[in-house]
Tab-separated table of C-alpha atoms in Angstrom:
chain	number	residue	atom	x	y	z
A	1427	UNK	CA	190.050	150.267	72.588
A	1428	UNK	CA	191.586	149.160	69.283
A	1429	UNK	CA	192.309	145.748	67.785
A	1430	UNK	CA	195.291	146.196	65.468
A	1431	UNK	CA	195.305	144.662	61.998
A	1432	UNK	CA	198.964	144.741	61.003
A	1433	UNK	CA	199.064	143.619	57.373
A	1434	UNK	CA	202.209	141.496	57.750
A	1435	UNK	CA	201.214	139.835	61.018
A	1436	UNK	CA	197.735	139.228	59.610
A	1437	UNK	CA	198.885	137.600	56.382
A	1438	UNK	CA	201.672	135.561	57.974
A	1439	UNK	CA	199.570	134.223	60.844
A	1440	UNK	CA	198.444	131.196	58.801
A	1441	UNK	CA	201.833	130.613	57.173
A	1442	UNK	CA	204.450	130.400	59.922
A	1443	UNK	CA	205.300	126.783	60.567
A	1444	UNK	CA	207.496	127.162	63.603
A	1445	UNK	CA	208.112	129.352	66.646
A	1446	UNK	CA	211.339	130.684	65.152
A	1447	UNK	CA	209.565	131.649	61.919
A	1448	UNK	CA	206.863	133.468	63.886
A	1449	UNK	CA	209.490	135.374	65.902
A	1450	UNK	CA	211.290	136.349	62.696
A	1451	UNK	CA	208.063	137.921	61.422
A	1452	UNK	CA	207.413	139.702	64.726
A	1453	UNK	CA	211.007	140.935	65.066
A	1454	UNK	CA	210.722	142.421	61.600
A	1455	UNK	CA	207.831	144.527	62.934
A	1456	UNK	CA	209.364	145.248	66.346
A	1457	UNK	CA	209.462	149.026	65.989
A	1458	UNK	CA	205.749	148.957	65.252
A	1459	UNK	CA	205.083	146.341	67.928
A	1460	UNK	CA	206.490	148.682	70.551
A	1461	UNK	CA	204.157	151.453	69.364
A	1462	UNK	CA	201.156	149.148	69.304
A	1463	UNK	CA	201.670	147.622	72.716
A	1464	UNK	CA	202.528	150.866	74.486
A	1465	UNK	CA	199.563	152.788	73.125
A	1466	UNK	CA	196.797	153.243	75.732
A	1467	UNK	CA	194.110	152.220	73.216
A	1468	UNK	CA	195.766	148.902	72.335
A	1469	UNK	CA	193.584	145.853	73.005
A	1470	UNK	CA	194.830	143.097	70.713
A	1471	UNK	CA	195.554	141.787	67.223
A	1472	UNK	CA	193.462	140.731	64.265
A	1473	UNK	CA	194.791	137.564	62.636
A	1474	UNK	CA	193.791	136.140	59.269
A	1475	UNK	CA	190.342	134.635	59.568
A	1476	UNK	CA	188.988	131.170	58.853
A	1477	UNK	CA	192.166	129.101	59.143
A	1478	UNK	CA	191.629	125.769	57.438
A	1479	UNK	CA	191.669	122.598	59.529
A	1480	UNK	CA	195.085	121.000	59.639
A	1481	UNK	CA	194.945	118.794	56.561
A	1482	UNK	CA	196.821	117.049	53.789
A	1483	UNK	CA	195.742	119.734	51.296
A	1484	UNK	CA	196.127	123.026	53.161
A	1485	UNK	CA	198.944	122.093	55.512
A	1486	UNK	CA	198.812	123.315	59.087
A	1487	UNK	CA	197.045	126.686	59.017
A	1488	UNK	CA	195.400	126.212	62.409
A	1489	UNK	CA	198.713	125.071	63.867
A	1490	UNK	CA	200.408	128.170	62.449
A	1491	UNK	CA	197.789	130.471	63.978
A	1492	UNK	CA	198.416	128.849	67.351
A	1493	UNK	CA	202.155	129.359	66.989
A	1494	UNK	CA	201.672	133.032	66.066
A	1495	UNK	CA	199.339	133.629	69.003
A	1496	UNK	CA	201.820	132.142	71.465
A	1497	UNK	CA	204.682	134.185	69.982
A	1498	UNK	CA	202.667	137.425	70.136
A	1499	UNK	CA	201.675	136.704	73.737
A	1500	UNK	CA	205.308	136.352	74.757
A	1501	UNK	CA	206.354	139.438	72.821
A	1502	UNK	CA	203.632	141.598	74.348
A	1503	UNK	CA	204.585	140.417	77.824
A	1504	UNK	CA	208.256	141.178	77.159
A	1505	UNK	CA	207.263	144.696	76.077
A	1506	UNK	CA	205.489	145.242	79.373
A	1507	UNK	CA	201.907	144.893	78.221
A	1508	UNK	CA	199.795	144.230	81.288
A	1509	UNK	CA	196.145	143.261	81.384
A	1510	UNK	CA	193.921	141.529	83.911
A	1511	UNK	CA	194.049	138.275	81.977
A	1512	UNK	CA	197.777	137.832	82.470
A	1513	UNK	CA	199.608	139.989	79.937
A	1514	UNK	CA	197.536	138.597	77.083
A	1515	UNK	CA	196.120	140.798	74.332
A	1516	UNK	CA	192.830	139.847	72.693
A	1517	UNK	CA	193.136	137.863	69.462
A	1518	UNK	CA	190.503	138.251	66.779
A	1519	UNK	CA	190.618	135.360	64.314
A	1520	UNK	CA	187.195	134.281	63.082
A	1521	UNK	CA	186.834	130.524	62.737
A	1522	UNK	CA	184.530	128.647	60.404
A	1523	UNK	CA	180.987	127.830	61.427
A	1524	UNK	CA	179.875	124.208	61.378
A	1525	UNK	CA	180.384	122.476	58.055
A	1526	UNK	CA	179.741	118.809	57.466
A	1527	UNK	CA	182.223	118.846	54.599
A	1528	UNK	CA	185.445	119.395	56.514
A	1529	UNK	CA	186.690	116.292	54.754
A	1530	UNK	CA	186.654	118.406	51.585
A	1531	UNK	CA	189.765	120.078	52.949
A	1532	UNK	CA	191.411	116.688	53.353
A	1533	UNK	CA	190.963	117.016	57.096
A	1534	UNK	CA	191.009	113.953	59.253
A	1535	UNK	CA	189.144	115.805	61.988
A	1536	UNK	CA	185.538	116.917	62.348
A	1537	UNK	CA	184.276	120.296	63.513
A	1538	UNK	CA	184.679	119.558	67.215
A	1539	UNK	CA	188.325	118.628	66.689
A	1540	UNK	CA	188.783	121.777	64.604
A	1541	UNK	CA	187.733	123.859	67.609
A	1542	UNK	CA	189.871	121.766	69.942
A	1543	UNK	CA	192.872	122.536	67.722
A	1544	UNK	CA	192.134	126.240	68.257
A	1545	UNK	CA	191.927	125.981	72.037
A	1546	UNK	CA	194.921	123.672	72.355
A	1547	UNK	CA	197.084	125.580	69.890
A	1548	UNK	CA	196.420	129.075	71.204
A	1549	UNK	CA	195.853	128.285	74.899
A	1550	UNK	CA	193.036	130.855	74.776
A	1551	UNK	CA	189.753	130.421	76.631
A	1552	UNK	CA	187.523	131.958	73.967
A	1553	UNK	CA	186.655	131.467	70.320
A	1554	UNK	CA	185.358	133.898	67.671
A	1555	UNK	CA	183.160	132.369	64.947
A	1556	UNK	CA	181.490	134.009	61.963
A	1557	UNK	CA	178.036	132.530	61.440
A	1558	UNK	CA	176.444	133.102	58.058
A	1559	UNK	CA	172.674	132.909	57.862
A	1560	UNK	CA	172.732	133.143	54.067
A	1561	UNK	CA	173.995	129.639	53.292
A	1562	UNK	CA	171.538	127.730	51.061
A	1563	UNK	CA	167.879	128.351	51.699
A	1564	UNK	CA	166.585	125.807	54.176
A	1565	UNK	CA	170.063	125.325	55.629
A	1566	UNK	CA	170.309	128.699	57.383
A	1567	UNK	CA	169.076	127.578	60.785
A	1568	UNK	CA	170.759	124.184	60.647
A	1569	UNK	CA	174.192	125.775	60.359
A	1570	UNK	CA	173.446	127.846	63.437
A	1571	UNK	CA	172.082	124.986	65.482
A	1572	UNK	CA	174.864	122.594	64.467
A	1573	UNK	CA	177.505	125.128	65.449
A	1574	UNK	CA	175.843	125.948	68.768
A	1575	UNK	CA	175.279	122.266	69.511
A	1576	UNK	CA	179.011	121.567	69.240
A	1577	UNK	CA	179.804	124.630	71.364
A	1578	UNK	CA	177.231	124.134	74.123
A	1579	UNK	CA	175.764	120.630	73.811
A	1580	UNK	CA	172.696	120.518	76.040
A	1581	UNK	CA	174.071	123.282	78.241
A	1582	UNK	CA	177.605	123.044	79.572
A	1583	UNK	CA	178.603	119.661	78.146
A	1584	UNK	CA	179.719	121.065	74.785
A	1585	UNK	CA	183.260	121.941	73.849
A	1586	UNK	CA	183.070	125.260	75.730
A	1587	UNK	CA	182.355	123.530	79.026
A	1588	UNK	CA	182.063	125.983	81.911
A	1589	UNK	CA	185.359	127.805	81.453
A	1590	UNK	CA	185.405	128.964	77.803
A	1591	UNK	CA	183.580	131.774	76.015
A	1592	UNK	CA	182.072	132.315	72.583
A	1593	UNK	CA	182.061	135.543	70.557
A	1594	UNK	CA	179.746	135.603	67.552
A	1595	UNK	CA	179.974	137.489	64.274
A	1596	UNK	CA	176.513	138.062	62.763
A	1597	UNK	CA	176.256	138.450	59.015
A	1598	UNK	CA	174.467	141.601	57.845
A	1599	UNK	CA	174.785	141.309	54.079
A	1600	UNK	CA	174.072	138.865	51.271
A	1601	UNK	CA	176.689	137.191	49.108
A	1602	UNK	CA	175.958	135.024	46.068
A	1603	UNK	CA	172.193	135.486	46.235
A	1604	UNK	CA	171.493	132.908	43.498
A	1605	UNK	CA	173.157	130.234	45.617
A	1606	UNK	CA	172.140	131.260	49.108
A	1607	UNK	CA	169.009	133.336	48.799
A	1608	UNK	CA	168.706	136.912	49.992
A	1609	UNK	CA	169.325	137.615	53.667
A	1610	UNK	CA	166.131	138.855	55.290
A	1611	UNK	CA	165.347	140.961	58.330
A	1612	UNK	CA	164.123	137.768	60.004
A	1613	UNK	CA	167.595	136.271	59.453
A	1614	UNK	CA	169.179	139.213	61.250
A	1615	UNK	CA	166.835	138.963	64.208
A	1616	UNK	CA	167.116	135.181	64.455
A	1617	UNK	CA	170.891	135.556	64.575
A	1618	UNK	CA	170.677	138.189	67.293
A	1619	UNK	CA	168.145	136.215	69.336
A	1620	UNK	CA	170.212	133.012	69.082
A	1621	UNK	CA	173.173	134.885	70.540
A	1622	UNK	CA	171.021	136.438	73.259
A	1623	UNK	CA	169.429	133.109	74.203
A	1624	UNK	CA	172.893	131.774	75.088
A	1625	UNK	CA	174.114	135.098	76.554
A	1626	UNK	CA	177.283	134.873	74.461
A	1627	UNK	CA	180.382	136.706	75.626
A	1628	UNK	CA	180.107	139.235	72.802
A	1629	UNK	CA	178.980	139.782	69.232
A	1630	UNK	CA	179.586	142.015	66.232
A	1631	UNK	CA	177.783	142.719	62.953
A	1632	UNK	CA	179.498	142.057	59.635
A	1633	UNK	CA	178.081	144.785	57.380
A	1634	UNK	CA	179.404	145.118	53.835
A	1635	UNK	CA	179.941	148.580	52.360
A	1636	UNK	CA	181.460	148.553	48.866
A	1637	UNK	CA	184.351	150.883	48.168
A	1638	UNK	CA	183.391	153.871	46.053
A	1639	UNK	CA	183.670	152.846	42.411
A	1640	UNK	CA	183.694	149.128	43.197
A	1641	UNK	CA	181.283	146.821	41.436
A	1642	UNK	CA	179.898	144.713	44.241
A	1643	UNK	CA	178.567	141.988	41.973
A	1644	UNK	CA	176.442	139.581	43.962
A	1645	UNK	CA	176.246	141.746	47.096
A	1646	UNK	CA	172.598	142.726	47.496
A	1647	UNK	CA	170.167	144.459	49.823
A	1648	UNK	CA	166.910	143.205	51.341
A	1649	UNK	CA	165.155	143.748	48.023
A	1650	UNK	CA	167.616	141.500	46.179
A	1651	UNK	CA	169.042	144.358	44.094
A	1652	UNK	CA	172.779	144.880	43.838
A	1653	UNK	CA	174.758	147.619	45.534
A	1654	UNK	CA	175.695	149.076	42.150
A	1655	UNK	CA	178.803	151.224	42.259
A	1656	UNK	CA	179.066	151.341	46.023
A	1657	UNK	CA	177.793	154.888	46.337
A	1658	UNK	CA	176.087	154.226	49.660
A	1659	UNK	CA	172.597	153.665	48.284
A	1660	UNK	CA	169.629	152.323	50.234
A	1661	UNK	CA	170.522	148.689	49.506
A	1662	UNK	CA	173.656	148.818	51.649
A	1663	UNK	CA	171.996	151.080	54.176
A	1664	UNK	CA	169.032	148.733	54.649
A	1665	UNK	CA	171.139	146.061	56.362
A	1666	UNK	CA	173.064	148.596	58.393
A	1667	UNK	CA	169.924	150.246	59.720
A	1668	UNK	CA	168.236	146.914	60.457
A	1669	UNK	CA	171.365	145.738	62.285
A	1670	UNK	CA	171.336	148.911	64.397
A	1671	UNK	CA	167.710	148.330	65.381
A	1672	UNK	CA	168.294	144.659	66.178
A	1673	UNK	CA	171.465	145.597	68.052
A	1674	UNK	CA	169.511	148.031	70.216
A	1675	UNK	CA	167.132	145.225	71.170
A	1676	UNK	CA	170.097	142.992	71.933
A	1677	UNK	CA	171.524	145.558	74.347
A	1678	UNK	CA	168.169	145.752	76.166
A	1679	UNK	CA	167.983	141.954	76.393
A	1680	UNK	CA	171.538	141.807	77.688
A	1681	UNK	CA	170.525	144.178	80.457
A	1682	UNK	CA	167.996	141.568	81.590
A	1683	UNK	CA	170.490	138.698	81.204
A	1684	UNK	CA	173.388	140.453	82.957
A	1685	UNK	CA	175.224	137.960	85.141
A	1686	UNK	CA	173.236	134.955	83.910
A	1687	UNK	CA	174.885	131.787	82.617
A	1688	UNK	CA	173.479	129.149	80.289
A	1689	UNK	CA	172.254	126.119	82.208
A	1690	UNK	CA	170.456	124.066	79.568
A	1691	UNK	CA	169.326	124.188	75.955
A	1692	UNK	CA	167.177	122.126	73.636
A	1693	UNK	CA	166.129	122.290	69.991
A	1694	UNK	CA	163.088	120.664	68.448
A	1695	UNK	CA	160.937	121.464	65.401
A	1696	UNK	CA	162.755	124.770	64.862
A	1697	UNK	CA	162.128	125.928	68.439
A	1698	UNK	CA	165.228	126.782	70.467
A	1699	UNK	CA	164.666	126.745	74.239
A	1700	UNK	CA	167.326	127.869	76.699
A	1701	UNK	CA	167.381	128.246	80.482
A	1702	UNK	CA	169.798	130.659	82.133
A	1703	UNK	CA	170.613	130.933	85.836
A	1704	UNK	CA	172.200	133.408	88.222
A	1705	UNK	CA	173.004	132.978	91.884
A	1706	UNK	CA	170.336	134.522	94.074
A	1707	UNK	CA	167.913	135.082	91.173
A	1708	UNK	CA	165.153	133.154	89.442
A	1709	UNK	CA	165.708	131.341	86.163
A	1710	UNK	CA	165.219	132.957	82.776
A	1711	UNK	CA	163.863	130.894	79.883
A	1712	UNK	CA	164.009	131.963	76.246
A	1713	UNK	CA	162.022	130.540	73.342
A	1714	UNK	CA	163.374	131.461	69.896
A	1715	UNK	CA	161.787	130.826	66.518
A	1716	UNK	CA	164.776	129.350	64.693
A	1717	UNK	CA	162.911	129.164	61.382
A	1718	UNK	CA	163.400	132.425	59.493
A	1719	UNK	CA	160.692	131.626	56.965
A	1720	UNK	CA	157.822	130.040	58.899
A	1721	UNK	CA	155.506	130.711	61.831
A	1722	UNK	CA	155.900	128.196	64.665
A	1723	UNK	CA	153.096	126.271	66.333
A	1724	UNK	CA	151.915	128.068	69.492
A	1725	UNK	CA	154.361	127.892	72.397
A	1726	UNK	CA	153.004	127.623	75.943
A	1727	UNK	CA	154.803	130.218	78.076
A	1728	UNK	CA	152.452	130.031	81.050
A	1729	UNK	CA	155.115	128.811	83.486
A	1730	UNK	CA	154.071	129.619	87.063
A	1731	UNK	CA	155.670	132.728	88.530
A	1732	UNK	CA	157.102	134.002	85.249
A	1733	UNK	CA	156.625	137.318	83.497
A	1734	UNK	CA	157.071	136.834	79.761
A	1735	UNK	CA	158.061	139.351	77.102
A	1736	UNK	CA	157.700	138.997	73.338
A	1737	UNK	CA	160.671	140.529	71.466
A	1738	UNK	CA	161.895	140.705	67.891
A	1739	UNK	CA	160.543	141.995	64.597
A	1740	UNK	CA	157.456	144.183	64.753
A	1741	UNK	CA	157.110	144.141	68.536
A	1742	UNK	CA	156.421	147.237	70.628
A	1743	UNK	CA	157.959	150.602	69.831
A	1744	UNK	CA	161.475	151.819	69.126
A	1745	UNK	CA	161.903	152.905	72.750
A	1746	UNK	CA	160.114	149.866	74.223
A	1747	UNK	CA	160.547	146.978	71.747
A	1748	UNK	CA	158.741	144.326	73.778
A	1749	UNK	CA	155.251	143.191	74.745
A	1750	UNK	CA	154.119	141.391	77.906
A	1751	UNK	CA	152.482	138.082	76.909
A	1752	UNK	CA	151.074	134.935	78.506
A	1753	UNK	CA	149.506	131.611	77.546
A	1754	UNK	CA	150.072	130.149	74.094
A	1755	UNK	CA	152.158	132.416	71.889
A	1756	UNK	CA	152.581	132.139	68.129
A	1757	UNK	CA	156.140	133.111	67.236
A	1758	UNK	CA	156.639	134.816	63.898
A	1759	UNK	CA	160.013	134.576	62.094
A	1760	UNK	CA	162.523	136.789	63.905
A	1761	UNK	CA	160.708	136.656	67.250
A	1762	UNK	CA	161.342	135.174	70.705
A	1763	UNK	CA	159.839	135.135	74.185
A	1764	UNK	CA	161.816	135.829	77.369
A	1765	UNK	CA	160.278	134.508	80.606
A	1766	UNK	CA	161.680	135.805	83.899
A	1767	UNK	CA	160.802	133.766	86.981
């Protein structure tokens, strides 16, 4: 399936201020719209990412995205697009992760209200958020936990409740290394394991590959060296290959978590603990080291009736990347334990 990024629809999605303006943009692309919607591979639209909160400085970008989504829904339905979710294509528009400085945009609202504006404006039951692990050393995990806390609360009492879904974008490159530090393999695995611990609806990796001849500037690899001229050297490949390996582990973990839903979550001293449930099956508990730079104090995983598996960096083999464990486990950065009752 294909998510279409139509340049005009993409760029105008944060600028239309009314339903009529949105329809004018869509009608100007109607010949293409008919081709998109009637193609068997069509799945949805990509809209411009990170709309600013509705504010006195940036205007109503989030409101405009909502208007565009509603107009595209109606247009797709009128063109006969049919899908199980009620004639609605999928909309990919990455929202900001948690930021305490939303007031910098002149916004009256906080992060929770920012997400509410998305759900209310689009009438969608899912949200796509790009989470960057490379924000200021020491702040990497906090951004993740703050975002997840707003989404899930202590389980199902966050903004998602029991009827909304979360799709996560995982960063697999470094930008502005002098400001944020260099993204490490532990960052990649922590990101993946955070997503797995909540059994998110879906995820994708954001890998950066410079265009041939482009000077990538502050884009760097694991070793902190720049990408140079974008010729596909080992710096860019290092993140891509690490993401593939971590992604393979994620798929295996998802096989274990298939059909499970998050019941509860807690976070203390950089240890994320989640419990997931499924009708007719025992609970699954995950313990994730949320500190990408430090080893955690031993975690007791000796819960009665559980079989526990250590996963993450440096565990097992490529074909079997896990290890059966019990008792008190010391979690290295980029590691987690999955206990199946």
